[in-house]
PDB file of C-alpha atoms and ligand atoms in Angstrom:
ATOM      1  CA  MET A   1     157.549  79.673  87.251  1.00 81.00           C
ATOM      2  CA  ARG A   2     154.500  81.853  86.099  1.00 94.00           C
ATOM      3  CA  ARG A   3     153.810  82.866  82.575  1.00 95.00           C
ATOM      4  CA  LYS A   4     154.436  85.941  80.496  1.00 97.00           C
ATOM      5  CA  ILE A   5     151.602  87.429  78.460  1.00 98.00           C
ATOM      6  CA  VAL A   6     150.684  89.860  76.090  1.00 98.00           C
ATOM      7  CA  VAL A   7     147.250  90.400  75.845  1.00 98.00           C
ATOM      8  CA  GLY A   8     146.004  92.902  73.243  1.00 98.00           C
ATOM      9  CA  ASN A   9     142.339  94.422  73.586  1.00 98.00           C
ATOM     10  CA  TRP A  10     141.486  96.220  70.428  1.00 98.00           C
ATOM     11  CA  LYS A  11     138.396  97.152  72.532  1.00 98.00           C
ATOM     12  CA  MET A  12     135.494  99.227  69.631  1.00 98.00           C
ATOM     13  CA  ASN A  13     138.350  99.576  67.248  1.00 98.00           C
ATOM     14  CA  LYS A  14     138.487  98.303  63.329  1.00 98.00           C
ATOM     15  CA  THR A  15     136.220  97.258  60.696  1.00 98.00           C
ATOM     16  CA  TRP A  16     136.253  93.864  59.514  1.00 98.00           C
ATOM     17  CA  GLU A  17     138.431  94.587  56.854  1.00 98.00           C
ATOM     18  CA  ASP A  18     141.083  96.441  58.839  1.00 98.00           C
ATOM     19  CA  ALA A  19     140.710  93.838  61.669  1.00 98.00           C
ATOM     20  CA  ARG A  20     141.389  90.510  58.954  1.00 98.00           C
ATOM     21  CA  SER A  21     144.196  92.517  57.831  1.00 98.00           C
ATOM     22  CA  LEU A  22     145.731  92.937  61.159  1.00 98.00           C
ATOM     23  CA  LEU A  23     145.010  89.495  62.469  1.00 98.00           C
ATOM     24  CA  MET A  24     146.866  88.086  59.547  1.00 97.00           C
ATOM     25  CA  GLU A  25     150.193  90.406  60.378  1.00 97.00           C
ATOM     26  CA  ILE A  26     149.898  89.075  64.580  1.00 97.00           C
ATOM     27  CA  ASN A  27     149.389  85.341  62.911  1.00 96.00           C
ATOM     28  CA  ARG A  28     152.660  86.064  59.977  1.00 96.00           C
ATOM     29  CA  PHE A  29     155.020  87.263  63.158  1.00 96.00           C
ATOM     30  CA  ALA A  30     153.418  85.224  65.634  1.00 95.00           C
ATOM     31  CA  SER A  31     154.542  81.931  63.307  1.00 94.00           C
ATOM     32  CA  THR A  32     157.735  83.288  62.240  1.00 94.00           C
ATOM     33  CA  HIS A  33     158.856  84.281  66.216  1.00 94.00           C
ATOM     34  CA  LYS A  34     157.321  81.808  67.510  1.00 94.00           C
ATOM     35  CA  PRO A  35     157.243  84.179  70.879  1.00 95.00           C
ATOM     36  CA  LYS A  36     158.052  81.918  74.421  1.00 95.00           C
ATOM     37  CA  CYS A  37     155.532  84.124  75.706  1.00 96.00           C
ATOM     38  CA  LEU A  38     151.405  83.785  75.677  1.00 97.00           C
ATOM     39  CA  VAL A  39     150.496  85.744  72.911  1.00 98.00           C
ATOM     40  CA  ILE A  40     146.372  86.703  73.414  1.00 98.00           C
ATOM     41  CA  VAL A  41     144.366  89.186  71.268  1.00 98.00           C
ATOM     42  CA  ALA A  42     140.947  90.032  72.337  1.00 98.00           C
ATOM     43  CA  PRO A  43     138.845  91.850  69.290  1.00 98.00           C
ATOM     44  CA  PRO A  44     135.185  92.965  68.785  1.00 98.00           C
ATOM     45  CA  TYR A  45     133.225  90.206  69.641  1.00 98.00           C
ATOM     46  CA  PRO A  46     131.777  89.238  66.161  1.00 98.00           C
ATOM     47  CA  TYR A  47     135.557  88.776  64.902  1.00 98.00           C
ATOM     48  CA  LEU A  48     136.383  86.205  67.808  1.00 98.00           C
ATOM     49  CA  ASP A  49     135.639  82.503  65.587  1.00 96.00           C
ATOM     50  CA  ARG A  50     137.254  84.088  62.878  1.00 96.00           C
ATOM     51  CA  ALA A  51     140.317  85.529  64.778  1.00 97.00           C
ATOM     52  CA  ASN A  52     140.745  81.810  65.747  1.00 95.00           C
ATOM     53  CA  ASP A  53     140.243  80.309  62.436  1.00 95.00           C
ATOM     54  CA  ILE A  54     143.236  82.954  61.520  1.00 96.00           C
ATOM     55  CA  PHE A  55     145.024  82.266  64.667  1.00 94.00           C
ATOM     56  CA  MET A  56     145.407  78.034  64.000  1.00 75.00           C
ATOM     57  CA  HIS A  57     148.439  77.677  67.539  1.00 74.00           C
ATOM     58  CA  HIS A  58     150.014  80.065  67.844  1.00 83.00           C
ATOM     59  CA  VAL A  59     148.158  83.222  69.218  1.00 96.00           C
ATOM     60  CA  GLU A  60     145.200  82.721  71.681  1.00 97.00           C
ATOM     61  CA  VAL A  61     141.419  85.029  71.515  1.00 98.00           C
ATOM     62  CA  ALA A  62     140.079  86.833  74.069  1.00 98.00           C
ATOM     63  CA  ALA A  63     136.508  87.773  74.678  1.00 98.00           C
ATOM     64  CA  GLN A  64     136.402  91.808  75.581  1.00 98.00           C
ATOM     65  CA  ASN A  65     133.564  90.932  78.454  1.00 98.00           C
ATOM     66  CA  VAL A  66     130.877  88.318  79.579  1.00 98.00           C
ATOM     67  CA  SER A  67     128.019  88.288  81.192  1.00 98.00           C
ATOM     68  CA  GLN A  68     126.980  87.544  84.994  1.00 98.00           C
ATOM     69  CA  PHE A  69     123.633  85.414  83.958  1.00 98.00           C
ATOM     70  CA  GLU A  70     123.503  82.628  82.677  1.00 97.00           C
ATOM     71  CA  LYS A  71     121.390  82.419  79.829  1.00 97.00           C
ATOM     72  CA  GLY A  72     117.750  83.543  78.418  1.00 98.00           C
ATOM     73  CA  ALA A  73     116.189  87.099  78.204  1.00 98.00           C
ATOM     74  CA  TYR A  74     119.352  89.588  78.200  1.00 98.00           C
ATOM     75  CA  THR A  75     119.199  90.974  75.169  1.00 98.00           C
ATOM     76  CA  GLY A  76     122.306  92.662  73.409  1.00 97.00           C
ATOM     77  CA  GLU A  77     124.670  90.302  76.381  1.00 98.00           C
ATOM     78  CA  ILE A  78     127.061  87.080  75.498  1.00 98.00           C
ATOM     79  CA  SER A  79     127.164  84.734  77.765  1.00 98.00           C
ATOM     80  CA  ALA A  80     130.218  82.440  79.325  1.00 98.00           C
ATOM     81  CA  GLU A  81     128.353  79.529  77.793  1.00 98.00           C
ATOM     82  CA  ILE A  82     128.498  80.926  74.358  1.00 98.00           C
ATOM     83  CA  LEU A  83     132.152  82.032  74.023  1.00 98.00           C
ATOM     84  CA  LYS A  84     133.394  78.547  75.234  1.00 98.00           C
ATOM     85  CA  SER A  85     131.041  76.958  72.634  1.00 97.00           C
ATOM     86  CA  ILE A  86     133.405  78.594  69.811  1.00 96.00           C
ATOM     87  CA  GLY A  87     136.076  78.392  71.266  1.00 95.00           C
ATOM     88  CA  VAL A  88     136.899  80.985  73.118  1.00 97.00           C
ATOM     89  CA  LYS A  89     139.352  80.719  76.475  1.00 97.00           C
ATOM     90  CA  TYR A  90     139.745  84.152  78.018  1.00 98.00           C
ATOM     91  CA  VAL A  91     137.952  86.975  78.771  1.00 98.00           C
ATOM     92  CA  ILE A  92     138.647  90.186  80.210  1.00 98.00           C
ATOM     93  CA  ILE A  93     136.921  91.501  82.834  1.00 98.00           C
ATOM     94  CA  GLY A  94     136.627  94.242  85.285  1.00 97.00           C
ATOM     95  CA  HIS A  95     138.127  96.605  82.837  1.00 98.00           C
ATOM     96  CA  SER A  96     138.048 100.767  83.764  1.00 97.00           C
ATOM     97  CA  GLU A  97     135.937 101.141  80.934  1.00 98.00           C
ATOM     98  CA  ARG A  98     133.452  98.657  81.675  1.00 98.00           C
ATOM     99  CA  ARG A  99     133.436 100.227  85.729  1.00 96.00           C
ATOM    100  CA  THR A 100     132.822 103.302  84.399  1.00 96.00           C
ATOM    101  CA  ILE A 101     130.874 103.395  81.596  1.00 97.00           C
ATOM    102  CA  HIS A 102     128.950 100.610  82.457  1.00 97.00           C
ATOM    103  CA  HIS A 103     129.046 101.027  86.407  1.00 97.00           C
ATOM    104  CA  GLU A 104     130.176  97.338  86.768  1.00 97.00           C
ATOM    105  CA  THR A 105     130.968  96.789  90.288  1.00 96.00           C
ATOM    106  CA  ASN A 106     133.369  94.966  92.109  1.00 93.00           C
ATOM    107  CA  GLU A 107     130.209  92.403  93.223  1.00 93.00           C
ATOM    108  CA  ILE A 108     129.138  92.314  89.634  1.00 97.00           C
ATOM    109  CA  ILE A 109     132.757  91.751  88.185  1.00 97.00           C
ATOM    110  CA  ARG A 110     133.063  88.726  90.914  1.00 96.00           C
ATOM    111  CA  ASP A 111     129.631  86.921  89.890  1.00 97.00           C
ATOM    112  CA  LYS A 112     130.839  87.514  86.010  1.00 98.00           C
ATOM    113  CA  VAL A 113     134.556  85.703  86.976  1.00 98.00           C
ATOM    114  CA  ALA A 114     132.012  82.808  88.494  1.00 97.00           C
ATOM    115  CA  THR A 115     130.150  82.324  85.415  1.00 98.00           C
ATOM    116  CA  ALA A 116     133.707  82.674  83.780  1.00 98.00           C
ATOM    117  CA  LEU A 117     135.392  79.881  85.595  1.00 98.00           C
ATOM    118  CA  ALA A 118     132.281  77.586  85.562  1.00 98.00           C
ATOM    119  CA  HIS A 119     132.293  77.216  81.678  1.00 98.00           C
ATOM    120  CA  GLY A 120     135.828  76.682  81.643  1.00 98.00           C
ATOM    121  CA  LEU A 121     136.668  80.190  80.822  1.00 98.00           C
ATOM    122  CA  ASN A 122     140.210  82.082  81.961  1.00 98.00           C
ATOM    123  CA  PRO A 123     139.357  85.300  82.921  1.00 98.00           C
ATOM    124  CA  ILE A 124     142.030  88.113  82.875  1.00 98.00           C
ATOM    125  CA  LEU A 125     140.613  90.230  85.769  1.00 98.00           C
ATOM    126  CA  CYS A 126     141.649  93.843  85.798  1.00 98.00           C
ATOM    127  CA  CYS A 127     142.288  96.126  88.715  1.00 98.00           C
ATOM    128  CA  GLY A 128     143.110  99.693  89.013  1.00 98.00           C
ATOM    129  CA  GLU A 129     142.572 103.284  91.274  1.00 98.00           C
ATOM    130  CA  THR A 130     141.504 106.365  89.497  1.00 97.00           C
ATOM    131  CA  LEU A 131     144.096 109.408  89.617  1.00 96.00           C
ATOM    132  CA  ASP A 132     141.944 110.963  92.793  1.00 97.00           C
ATOM    133  CA  GLN A 133     142.748 108.112  94.900  1.00 97.00           C
ATOM    134  CA  ARG A 134     145.920 107.395  93.878  1.00 97.00           C
ATOM    135  CA  VAL A 135     146.388 111.329  94.743  1.00 96.00           C
ATOM    136  CA  GLU A 136     144.791 110.486  98.029  1.00 97.00           C
ATOM    137  CA  GLU A 137     146.934 108.400  98.445  1.00 97.00           C
ATOM    138  CA  LYS A 138     143.709 105.420  98.839  1.00 98.00           C
ATOM    139  CA  HIS A 139     145.093 103.839  95.842  1.00 97.00           C
ATOM    140  CA  LEU A 140     146.786 100.384  97.603  1.00 97.00           C
ATOM    141  CA  ASP A 141     143.355 100.123  99.970  1.00 97.00           C
ATOM    142  CA  THR A 142     141.312 100.753  96.745  1.00 97.00           C
ATOM    143  CA  VAL A 143     143.120  97.782  94.568  1.00 98.00           C
ATOM    144  CA  ARG A 144     143.006  95.781  97.709  1.00 97.00           C
ATOM    145  CA  ALA A 145     139.401  96.355  98.161  1.00 96.00           C
ATOM    146  CA  GLN A 146     138.324  95.436  94.103  1.00 96.00           C
ATOM    147  CA  ILE A 147     141.004  92.386  94.805  1.00 96.00           C
ATOM    148  CA  GLU A 148     139.597  90.950  98.033  1.00 95.00           C
ATOM    149  CA  THR A 149     135.828  91.585  96.412  1.00 93.00           C
ATOM    150  CA  MET A 150     136.114  89.996  93.366  1.00 93.00           C
ATOM    151  CA  LEU A 151     138.117  86.938  94.010  1.00 96.00           C
ATOM    152  CA  ASP A 152     135.894  86.463  97.090  1.00 93.00           C
ATOM    153  CA  SER A 153     134.538  83.212  95.990  1.00 92.00           C
ATOM    154  CA  VAL A 154     137.418  81.951  94.063  1.00 97.00           C
ATOM    155  CA  SER A 155     139.310  78.501  94.932  1.00 97.00           C
ATOM    156  CA  SER A 156     142.988  78.045  95.623  1.00 97.00           C
ATOM    157  CA  SER A 157     142.557  75.368  92.574  1.00 96.00           C
ATOM    158  CA  GLN A 158     140.083  78.305  90.217  1.00 97.00           C
ATOM    159  CA  MET A 159     142.991  80.785  91.075  1.00 97.00           C
ATOM    160  CA  GLN A 160     145.046  78.930  88.610  1.00 96.00           C
ATOM    161  CA  ASN A 161     143.472  79.384  85.563  1.00 97.00           C
ATOM    162  CA  ILE A 162     143.342  83.140  86.508  1.00 98.00           C
ATOM    163  CA  ILE A 163     145.182  86.172  84.541  1.00 98.00           C
ATOM    164  CA  LEU A 164     145.337  89.186  86.605  1.00 98.00           C
ATOM    165  CA  ALA A 165     146.227  92.695  85.120  1.00 98.00           C
ATOM    166  CA  TYR A 166     147.063  96.391  87.357  1.00 98.00           C
ATOM    167  CA  GLU A 167     145.526  99.157  85.137  1.00 98.00           C
ATOM    168  CA  PRO A 168     145.500 102.530  87.017  1.00 98.00           C
ATOM    169  CA  VAL A 169     142.695 104.603  85.379  1.00 97.00           C
ATOM    170  CA  TRP A 170     144.921 107.191  84.979  1.00 97.00           C
ATOM    171  CA  ALA A 171     147.149 105.614  82.503  1.00 97.00           C
ATOM    172  CA  ILE A 172     144.832 104.027  79.881  1.00 96.00           C
ATOM    173  CA  GLY A 173     144.637 105.791  77.069  1.00 96.00           C
ATOM    174  CA  THR A 174     146.294 108.876  78.177  1.00 96.00           C
ATOM    175  CA  GLY A 175     150.204 108.417  77.153  1.00 94.00           C
ATOM    176  CA  HIS A 176     150.723 108.814  80.799  1.00 95.00           C
ATOM    177  CA  THR A 177     152.292 105.152  82.552  1.00 95.00           C
ATOM    178  CA  ALA A 178     152.887 104.135  85.556  1.00 96.00           C
ATOM    179  CA  SER A 179     156.723 105.017  85.855  1.00 97.00           C
ATOM    180  CA  PRO A 180     158.272 101.158  86.836  1.00 98.00           C
ATOM    181  CA  HIS A 181     158.900 102.062  90.186  1.00 98.00           C
ATOM    182  CA  GLN A 182     154.384 102.792  90.690  1.00 97.00           C
ATOM    183  CA  ALA A 183     153.945  99.694  88.897  1.00 98.00           C
ATOM    184  CA  GLN A 184     155.814  97.141  91.074  1.00 98.00           C
ATOM    185  CA  GLU A 185     154.792  98.749  94.132  1.00 97.00           C
ATOM    186  CA  MET A 186     151.687  97.884  93.140  1.00 98.00           C
ATOM    187  CA  HIS A 187     152.023  94.174  91.604  1.00 98.00           C
ATOM    188  CA  GLU A 188     153.833  93.213  94.653  1.00 98.00           C
ATOM    189  CA  LEU A 189     151.715  94.336  96.866  1.00 98.00           C
ATOM    190  CA  ILE A 190     148.873  92.194  94.725  1.00 98.00           C
ATOM    191  CA  ARG A 191     150.816  89.167  94.940  1.00 98.00           C
ATOM    192  CA  GLY A 192     151.081  89.860  98.759  1.00 98.00           C
ATOM    193  CA  ILE A 193     147.011  89.721  99.244  1.00 98.00           C
ATOM    194  CA  LEU A 194     147.619  86.206  96.808  1.00 98.00           C
ATOM    195  CA  LYS A 195     149.735  85.133  99.446  1.00 98.00           C
ATOM    196  CA  GLU A 196     147.634  85.403 102.323  1.00 97.00           C
ATOM    197  CA  LYS A 197     144.583  84.318 100.524  1.00 97.00           C
ATOM    198  CA  TYR A 198     146.318  81.421  98.719  1.00 98.00           C
ATOM    199  CA  GLY A 199     149.565  81.325 100.031  1.00 97.00           C
ATOM    200  CA  ASP A 200     153.546  81.367  98.849  1.00 97.00           C
ATOM    201  CA  ARG A 201     152.663  78.395  95.770  1.00 97.00           C
ATOM    202  CA  ILE A 202     149.422  80.624  94.279  1.00 97.00           C
ATOM    203  CA  ALA A 203     151.144  83.437  94.665  1.00 98.00           C
ATOM    204  CA  ASP A 204     154.213  82.816  93.013  1.00 97.00           C
ATOM    205  CA  GLU A 205     153.043  80.836  89.729  1.00 97.00           C
ATOM    206  CA  THR A 206     149.878  84.303  89.124  1.00 98.00           C
ATOM    207  CA  THR A 207     150.408  85.527  86.552  1.00 98.00           C
ATOM    208  CA  ILE A 208     150.247  89.867  87.261  1.00 98.00           C
ATOM    209  CA  LEU A 209     150.022  91.965  84.216  1.00 98.00           C
ATOM    210  CA  TYR A 210     150.935  95.839  84.042  1.00 98.00           C
ATOM    211  CA  GLY A 211     148.086  98.084  81.550  1.00 98.00           C
ATOM    212  CA  GLY A 212     148.056 101.236  80.929  1.00 98.00           C
ATOM    213  CA  SER A 213     149.913 103.154  78.067  1.00 96.00           C
ATOM    214  CA  VAL A 214     153.114 100.455  77.923  1.00 98.00           C
ATOM    215  CA  ASN A 215     153.693 100.959  73.905  1.00 97.00           C
ATOM    216  CA  SER A 216     157.356 100.051  72.587  1.00 97.00           C
ATOM    217  CA  GLY A 217     159.353 102.134  74.116  1.00 97.00           C
ATOM    218  CA  ASN A 218     158.164 101.626  77.531  1.00 98.00           C
ATOM    219  CA  ALA A 219     157.692  97.966  77.911  1.00 98.00           C
ATOM    220  CA  ASP A 220     160.801  96.920  78.263  1.00 97.00           C
ATOM    221  CA  ASP A 221     161.481  98.755  81.448  1.00 98.00           C
ATOM    222  CA  LEU A 222     158.238  97.845  83.041  1.00 98.00           C
ATOM    223  CA  PHE A 223     158.269  94.391  81.928  1.00 98.00           C
ATOM    224  CA  ALA A 224     161.887  93.680  83.951  1.00 98.00           C
ATOM    225  CA  MET A 225     160.834  94.520  87.224  1.00 98.00           C
ATOM    226  CA  PRO A 226     159.947  91.133  89.958  1.00 97.00           C
ATOM    227  CA  ASP A 227     156.441  91.359  89.811  1.00 98.00           C
ATOM    228  CA  ILE A 228     155.569  92.226  86.164  1.00 98.00           C
ATOM    229  CA  ASP A 229     155.212  89.311  84.170  1.00 98.00           C
ATOM    230  CA  GLY A 230     153.798  90.907  80.705  1.00 98.00           C
ATOM    231  CA  GLY A 231     151.135  93.310  79.326  1.00 98.00           C
ATOM    232  CA  LEU A 232     147.558  93.930  78.689  1.00 98.00           C
ATOM    233  CA  ILE A 233     147.953  96.225  75.274  1.00 98.00           C
ATOM    234  CA  GLY A 234     145.425  99.009  74.344  1.00 98.00           C
ATOM    235  CA  GLY A 235     146.415 100.674  71.523  1.00 98.00           C
ATOM    236  CA  ALA A 236     149.286  99.951  70.849  1.00 98.00           C
ATOM    237  CA  SER A 237     148.184  96.384  69.836  1.00 98.00           C
ATOM    238  CA  LEU A 238     146.034  98.175  66.930  1.00 98.00           C
ATOM    239  CA  ASN A 239     149.970  97.951  65.451  1.00 98.00           C
ATOM    240  CA  ALA A 240     151.361  95.024  64.435  1.00 98.00           C
ATOM    241  CA  GLY A 241     154.741  96.183  64.522  1.00 98.00           C
ATOM    242  CA  ASP A 242     154.209  97.985  67.813  1.00 98.00           C
ATOM    243  CA  PHE A 243     152.883  95.114  69.040  1.00 98.00           C
ATOM    244  CA  GLY A 244     155.554  92.286  68.201  1.00 98.00           C
ATOM    245  CA  SER A 245     157.596  95.082  70.143  1.00 98.00           C
ATOM    246  CA  ILE A 246     156.134  94.858  72.996  1.00 98.00           C
ATOM    247  CA  ILE A 247     155.669  90.851  72.489  1.00 98.00           C
ATOM    248  CA  ASN A 248     159.654  90.776  72.249  1.00 97.00           C
ATOM    249  CA  ALA A 249     159.947  92.916  74.911  1.00 97.00           C
ATOM    250  CA  SER A 250     158.168  90.163  77.450  1.00 97.00           C
ATOM    251  CA  CYS A 251     160.381  87.402  75.593  1.00 94.00           C
ATOM    252  CA  LYS A 252     163.582  88.932  76.420  1.00 92.00           C
ATOM    253  CA  HIS A 253     162.578  88.318  80.418  1.00 90.00           C
ATOM    254  CA  ILE A 254     161.208  84.766  80.698  1.00 87.00           C
TER     255      ILE A 254
HETATM  256  P1  PGA B   1     146.281 101.737  76.434  1.00 62.95           P
HETATM  257  O1  PGA B   1     144.824 101.031  77.433  1.00 62.95           O
HETATM  258  O2  PGA B   1     147.221 100.678  76.413  1.00 62.95           O
HETATM  259  O3  PGA B   1     145.743 102.308  75.273  1.00 62.95           O
HETATM  260  O4  PGA B   1     145.960 102.877  77.576  1.00 62.95           O
HETATM  261  C1  PGA B   1     145.173  99.640  78.317  1.00 62.95           C
HETATM  262  C2  PGA B   1     143.762  99.247  78.195  1.00 62.95           C
HETATM  263  O5  PGA B   1     142.609  99.220  78.426  1.00 62.95           O
HETATM  264  O6  PGA B   1     143.903  97.966  78.380  1.00 62.95           O
END
């Protein structure tokens, strides 16, 4: 059985005072409800260590990015080795905001995956088409090309450490979520690509999250789809009540 997972991606939000309150609220929720799905929170870098202390064993933390380089003269970058050394286990790689604003290509993302895996981090690997690509009916080909390049040098055994996330760019932060049917169609395609490359067992065991305007009102319908194994949540993860409802929705479908 593949794991159901809910990831909160805080992006560049919250000063430490607000962040600490939210981390404590999420910790309280998780300690009380003991959700059966895996809950991961990705706060800004400076809070990772303190988030780990607050969460203890109930919730995991993820970094929002990692350098593709090993170490050295890369001012402002954070390596996989550094993240690992402070107890971080997960890292979001290939988010569409990194692709568009920071010009990350599928090849750079592939290198980030390689360094993350080499240091024992679990990548949460994002893909997704733009609105233009969907309107031109290129969405399936676009996502296939992203997945194939990003997983180019990933072996079957490494695949067990990867979580995939389908996030249509047009749905991120816009309030226009993909319909359960649109999301399921893409998740099925992604699982099919995994089947071609790694076989049935790996394809069946890989968690594929949906992200893009998930909220407490639409999470249940999305998570009810057979190939949607949880969510990568942006805006709604900044509020403990909303995030808790989304976690509960995910746990319902275990
Ligand atoms: P959103 O962001 O939930 O605010 O649309 C999702 C994401 O960017 O991961």
